[in-house]
Amino acid sequence: MNAYVLVAEDDVKQAEVIRRYLEREGHSSLVVHDGRAAIDEVRRRRPDLLVLDVMMPLVDGLDVCRVLRRECEVPVLMLTARSTEEDLLLGLDLGADDYMTKPYSPRELMARIRTLLRRARGATAAPDDPVLRIGALAIDPVRRTVGLDGRQVVCTPGEFEILAAMAAEPERVFTRRQLLALTREFDRYITERTIDVHVLNLRKKIEAVPRQPAYLQTVYGVGYKLVDGTRAR
């Protein structure tokens, strides 16, 4: 899987390590050292993945993610020296698809990159997978697209995995732990609250009234379920 990966990292040595590992795996890459350059490069030549440091000059990584999420759905893997749960949830709420804290293992970073690229390209979907329809929602596991009443809904890879898993078993109640296991690997930085952030973002995208969800409903004390929202109209 050859990909074009943009690395936005102001630490020159760390950026060079990432670049070398990417080249070893057959990927092409470009390194930039500030947030403004990262935004410009994504706009100029959409990369397959953005590895984004949070603490950067001119525009920090959080603002980069905030700006880009209004314009495109390039997968974003954030790197940061901050390790609190609040920092993690803020990054995910802004649209990051994964989050690693420094110091990190370059081999683990490459594993995360491979996972995000597979998800973004739909490498695991079978060619004859049917479109999953729940009311006015249409989730296509082949093209990895989501539609609602005929309009496209742009989802991050993590958000898509949640919708696809729940759409395959409508009305089933999923715990946060089950959804987390389906969508990303466990590590010491990620908690079940991650799922709450993804669900909140999904509701903003698919619900007419996010605070009164018709599709993605909360089952208090347990988790979430996906139902036919048209029945509530």
Tab-separated table of C-alpha atoms in Angstrom:
chain	number	residue	atom	x	y	z
A	1	MET	CA	0.000	0.000	0.000
A	2	ASN	CA	1.976	3.002	-1.252
A	3	ALA	CA	0.683	6.309	0.081
A	4	TYR	CA	1.571	9.966	0.208
A	5	VAL	CA	1.968	10.997	3.859
A	6	LEU	CA	2.377	14.585	5.013
A	7	VAL	CA	4.385	14.955	8.229
A	8	ALA	CA	3.890	18.201	10.156
A	9	GLU	CA	6.479	18.177	12.932
A	10	ASP	CA	8.618	21.105	14.117
A	11	ASP	CA	11.230	18.842	15.744
A	12	VAL	CA	13.622	18.248	12.848
A	13	LYS	CA	15.108	15.044	14.273
A	14	GLN	CA	11.735	13.447	14.982
A	15	ALA	CA	10.449	14.452	11.567
A	16	GLU	CA	13.451	12.822	9.915
A	17	VAL	CA	12.923	9.575	11.851
A	18	ILE	CA	9.281	9.446	10.710
A	19	ARG	CA	10.263	10.218	7.122
A	20	ARG	CA	12.831	7.402	7.048
A	21	TYR	CA	10.396	4.849	8.461
A	22	LEU	CA	7.781	5.886	5.917
A	23	GLU	CA	10.258	5.451	3.077
A	24	ARG	CA	11.217	2.000	4.355
A	25	GLU	CA	7.576	0.993	4.004
A	26	GLY	CA	7.420	2.312	0.454
A	27	HIS	CA	5.506	5.524	1.134
A	28	SER	CA	6.334	8.929	-0.260
A	29	SER	CA	6.322	11.789	2.218
A	30	LEU	CA	6.802	15.500	2.688
A	31	VAL	CA	7.890	17.151	5.930
A	32	VAL	CA	6.761	20.617	6.985
A	33	HIS	CA	7.636	22.351	10.235
A	34	ASP	CA	4.724	24.672	10.953
A	35	GLY	CA	0.964	24.520	10.921
A	36	ARG	CA	0.428	27.050	8.183
A	37	ALA	CA	2.582	25.035	5.785
A	38	ALA	CA	0.618	21.902	6.716
A	39	ILE	CA	-2.694	23.548	5.794
A	40	ASP	CA	-1.281	24.870	2.528
A	41	GLU	CA	0.109	21.477	1.515
A	42	VAL	CA	-3.118	19.614	2.294
A	43	ARG	CA	-5.017	22.124	0.174
A	44	ARG	CA	-2.472	21.924	-2.636
A	45	ARG	CA	-2.068	18.167	-2.792
A	46	ARG	CA	-4.418	16.083	-0.698
A	47	PRO	CA	-2.260	13.530	1.143
A	48	ASP	CA	-3.487	10.060	2.043
A	49	LEU	CA	-2.624	10.758	5.675
A	50	LEU	CA	-1.476	13.673	7.828
A	51	VAL	CA	0.848	12.996	10.778
A	52	LEU	CA	0.319	16.143	12.830
A	53	ASP	CA	2.254	17.424	15.819
A	54	VAL	CA	0.165	19.507	18.222
A	55	MET	CA	2.821	22.004	19.344
A	56	MET	CA	3.934	23.856	16.229
A	57	PRO	CA	4.706	27.473	15.331
A	58	LEU	CA	2.415	29.853	13.410
A	59	VAL	CA	-0.639	27.579	13.675
A	60	ASP	CA	-0.768	24.781	16.246
A	61	GLY	CA	-1.910	21.275	15.422
A	62	LEU	CA	-5.328	21.642	17.032
A	63	ASP	CA	-6.120	24.662	14.885
A	64	VAL	CA	-4.772	22.859	11.814
A	65	CYS	CA	-7.169	19.995	12.487
A	66	ARG	CA	-10.047	22.407	13.103
A	67	VAL	CA	-9.460	24.185	9.785
A	68	LEU	CA	-8.954	21.055	7.692
A	69	ARG	CA	-12.011	19.270	9.064
A	70	ARG	CA	-14.172	22.014	7.552
A	71	GLU	CA	-12.669	21.308	4.131
A	72	CYS	CA	-11.764	17.626	3.763
A	73	GLU	CA	-11.619	14.223	5.431
A	74	VAL	CA	-7.900	13.465	5.218
A	75	PRO	CA	-7.057	11.004	8.037
A	76	VAL	CA	-5.165	12.737	10.843
A	77	LEU	CA	-2.845	11.073	13.334
A	78	MET	CA	-1.918	13.523	16.087
A	79	LEU	CA	1.382	13.495	17.952
A	80	THR	CA	1.767	15.352	21.222
A	81	ALA	CA	3.707	15.547	24.459
A	82	ARG	CA	0.391	16.100	26.264
A	83	SER	CA	-1.016	12.907	27.740
A	84	THR	CA	-4.109	13.895	29.718
A	85	GLU	CA	-7.517	12.517	28.853
A	86	GLU	CA	-8.784	16.048	28.224
A	87	ASP	CA	-6.115	16.605	25.565
A	88	LEU	CA	-7.005	13.305	23.910
A	89	LEU	CA	-10.713	14.070	23.809
A	90	LEU	CA	-10.122	17.588	22.522
A	91	GLY	CA	-8.042	16.253	19.641
A	92	LEU	CA	-10.647	13.633	18.763
A	93	ASP	CA	-13.470	16.150	19.077
A	94	LEU	CA	-11.728	18.321	16.491
A	95	GLY	CA	-11.658	15.381	14.088
A	96	ALA	CA	-8.352	13.566	14.666
A	97	ASP	CA	-8.580	9.856	13.817
A	98	ASP	CA	-5.856	8.668	16.165
A	99	TYR	CA	-3.611	10.116	18.851
A	100	MET	CA	-0.139	9.175	20.083
A	101	THR	CA	1.784	10.730	22.948
A	102	LYS	CA	5.513	11.350	22.988
A	103	PRO	CA	7.788	9.561	23.427
A	104	TYR	CA	6.476	6.847	21.138
A	105	SER	CA	7.859	3.819	19.350
A	106	PRO	CA	8.410	4.471	15.620
A	107	ARG	CA	7.309	0.885	14.953
A	108	GLU	CA	4.029	1.478	16.779
A	109	LEU	CA	3.593	4.708	14.831
A	110	MET	CA	3.984	2.800	11.564
A	111	ALA	CA	1.428	0.244	12.741
A	112	ARG	CA	-1.042	3.040	13.486
A	113	ILE	CA	-0.374	4.562	10.067
A	114	ARG	CA	-1.015	1.241	8.334
A	115	THR	CA	-4.290	0.871	10.207
A	116	LEU	CA	-5.501	4.359	9.277
A	117	LEU	CA	-4.564	3.888	5.631
A	118	ARG	CA	-6.430	0.573	5.469
A	119	ARG	CA	-9.504	2.135	6.987
A	120	ALA	CA	-9.394	5.178	4.726
A	121	ARG	CA	-9.047	3.065	1.599
A	122	GLY	CA	-11.526	0.402	2.632
A	123	ALA	CA	-8.989	-2.382	2.100
A	124	THR	CA	-10.913	-4.844	4.261
A	125	ALA	CA	-14.276	-4.448	2.554
A	126	ALA	CA	-15.428	-7.189	0.241
A	127	PRO	CA	-16.397	-6.104	-3.303
A	128	ASP	CA	-19.915	-7.488	-2.994
A	129	ASP	CA	-20.775	-6.012	0.395
A	130	PRO	CA	-24.303	-4.574	0.298
A	131	VAL	CA	-25.159	-1.021	1.221
A	132	LEU	CA	-26.442	-0.972	4.790
A	133	ARG	CA	-29.701	0.993	5.013
A	134	ILE	CA	-31.208	2.191	8.275
A	135	GLY	CA	-34.125	4.481	7.560
A	136	ALA	CA	-32.787	7.348	5.459
A	137	LEU	CA	-29.183	6.398	6.324
A	138	ALA	CA	-27.128	4.515	3.722
A	139	ILE	CA	-23.709	3.165	4.734
A	140	ASP	CA	-21.615	1.749	1.905
A	141	PRO	CA	-18.802	-0.472	3.277
A	142	VAL	CA	-17.194	-0.792	-0.164
A	143	ARG	CA	-16.863	2.888	-0.994
A	144	ARG	CA	-16.819	3.797	2.708
A	145	THR	CA	-19.426	6.478	2.228
A	146	VAL	CA	-22.394	7.582	4.296
A	147	GLY	CA	-25.537	9.128	2.869
A	148	LEU	CA	-28.573	10.666	4.541
A	149	ASP	CA	-31.687	11.511	2.507
A	150	GLY	CA	-29.543	11.496	-0.632
A	151	ARG	CA	-26.835	13.843	0.633
A	152	GLN	CA	-23.311	12.781	1.493
A	153	VAL	CA	-22.223	12.791	5.118
A	154	VAL	CA	-18.466	13.204	5.590
A	155	CYS	CA	-17.176	10.965	8.377
A	156	THR	CA	-13.739	10.315	9.778
A	157	PRO	CA	-12.535	6.690	9.569
A	158	GLY	CA	-13.298	6.168	13.242
A	159	GLU	CA	-16.819	7.557	12.901
A	160	PHE	CA	-17.426	5.398	9.844
A	161	GLU	CA	-16.362	2.243	11.673
A	162	ILE	CA	-18.861	2.966	14.440
A	163	LEU	CA	-21.722	3.544	12.014
A	164	ALA	CA	-20.889	0.523	9.878
A	165	ALA	CA	-20.623	-1.794	12.875
A	166	MET	CA	-23.913	-0.617	14.341
A	167	ALA	CA	-25.718	-0.561	10.981
A	168	ALA	CA	-24.803	-4.216	10.453
A	169	GLU	CA	-26.802	-5.033	13.608
A	170	PRO	CA	-29.553	-2.402	13.968
A	171	GLU	CA	-31.315	-2.194	17.333
A	172	ARG	CA	-28.429	-4.023	19.023
A	173	VAL	CA	-27.066	-2.222	22.060
A	174	PHE	CA	-23.282	-1.802	21.911
A	175	THR	CA	-21.259	-0.972	24.990
A	176	ARG	CA	-18.525	1.627	24.722
A	177	ARG	CA	-15.930	-1.091	25.213
A	178	GLN	CA	-17.362	-3.123	22.328
A	179	LEU	CA	-17.340	-0.119	20.011
A	180	LEU	CA	-13.828	0.806	21.063
A	181	ALA	CA	-12.626	-2.720	20.317
A	182	LEU	CA	-14.236	-2.535	16.878
A	183	THR	CA	-12.798	0.827	15.928
A	184	ARG	CA	-9.306	1.098	17.363
A	185	GLU	CA	-6.655	-0.690	19.320
A	186	PHE	CA	-6.496	-0.394	23.098
A	187	ASP	CA	-3.536	1.446	24.577
A	188	ARG	CA	-2.884	3.274	27.787
A	189	TYR	CA	-3.813	6.667	26.360
A	190	ILE	CA	-7.279	5.833	25.035
A	191	THR	CA	-10.368	5.352	27.170
A	192	GLU	CA	-13.981	4.439	26.556
A	193	ARG	CA	-14.864	8.150	26.630
A	194	THR	CA	-13.343	8.250	23.149
A	195	ILE	CA	-16.548	6.654	21.859
A	196	ASP	CA	-18.661	9.401	23.443
A	197	VAL	CA	-16.754	11.986	21.432
A	198	HIS	CA	-17.285	10.087	18.176
A	199	VAL	CA	-20.981	9.627	18.929
A	200	LEU	CA	-21.380	13.335	19.677
A	201	ASN	CA	-19.735	14.217	16.367
A	202	LEU	CA	-21.857	11.698	14.469
A	203	ARG	CA	-25.033	13.093	15.948
A	204	LYS	CA	-24.098	16.548	14.723
A	205	LYS	CA	-23.827	15.074	11.229
A	206	ILE	CA	-26.806	12.717	10.990
A	207	GLU	CA	-29.393	13.977	13.457
A	208	ALA	CA	-31.887	16.758	12.779
A	209	VAL	CA	-31.712	17.640	16.473
A	210	PRO	CA	-28.455	16.262	17.920
A	211	ARG	CA	-29.678	16.634	21.506
A	212	GLN	CA	-32.738	14.546	20.649
A	213	PRO	CA	-31.224	11.771	18.506
A	214	ALA	CA	-33.557	9.707	16.357
A	215	TYR	CA	-30.895	7.372	14.930
A	216	LEU	CA	-27.960	7.080	17.286
A	217	GLN	CA	-29.612	6.594	20.641
A	218	THR	CA	-28.203	6.291	24.142
A	219	VAL	CA	-29.127	3.295	26.253
A	220	TYR	CA	-28.416	4.698	29.688
A	221	GLY	CA	-26.016	2.692	31.788
A	222	VAL	CA	-25.108	0.454	28.840
A	223	GLY	CA	-24.055	2.210	25.631
A	224	TYR	CA	-25.563	3.060	22.253
A	225	LYS	CA	-27.768	1.589	19.532
A	226	LEU	CA	-28.604	2.568	15.942
A	227	VAL	CA	-32.290	2.533	14.991
A	228	ASP	CA	-34.497	3.611	12.083
A	229	GLY	CA	-34.761	7.321	12.746
A	230	THR	CA	-37.552	7.818	10.235
A	231	ARG	CA	-39.940	6.073	12.600
A	232	ALA	CA	-39.550	8.934	15.046
A	233	ARG	CA	-40.673	11.534	12.499
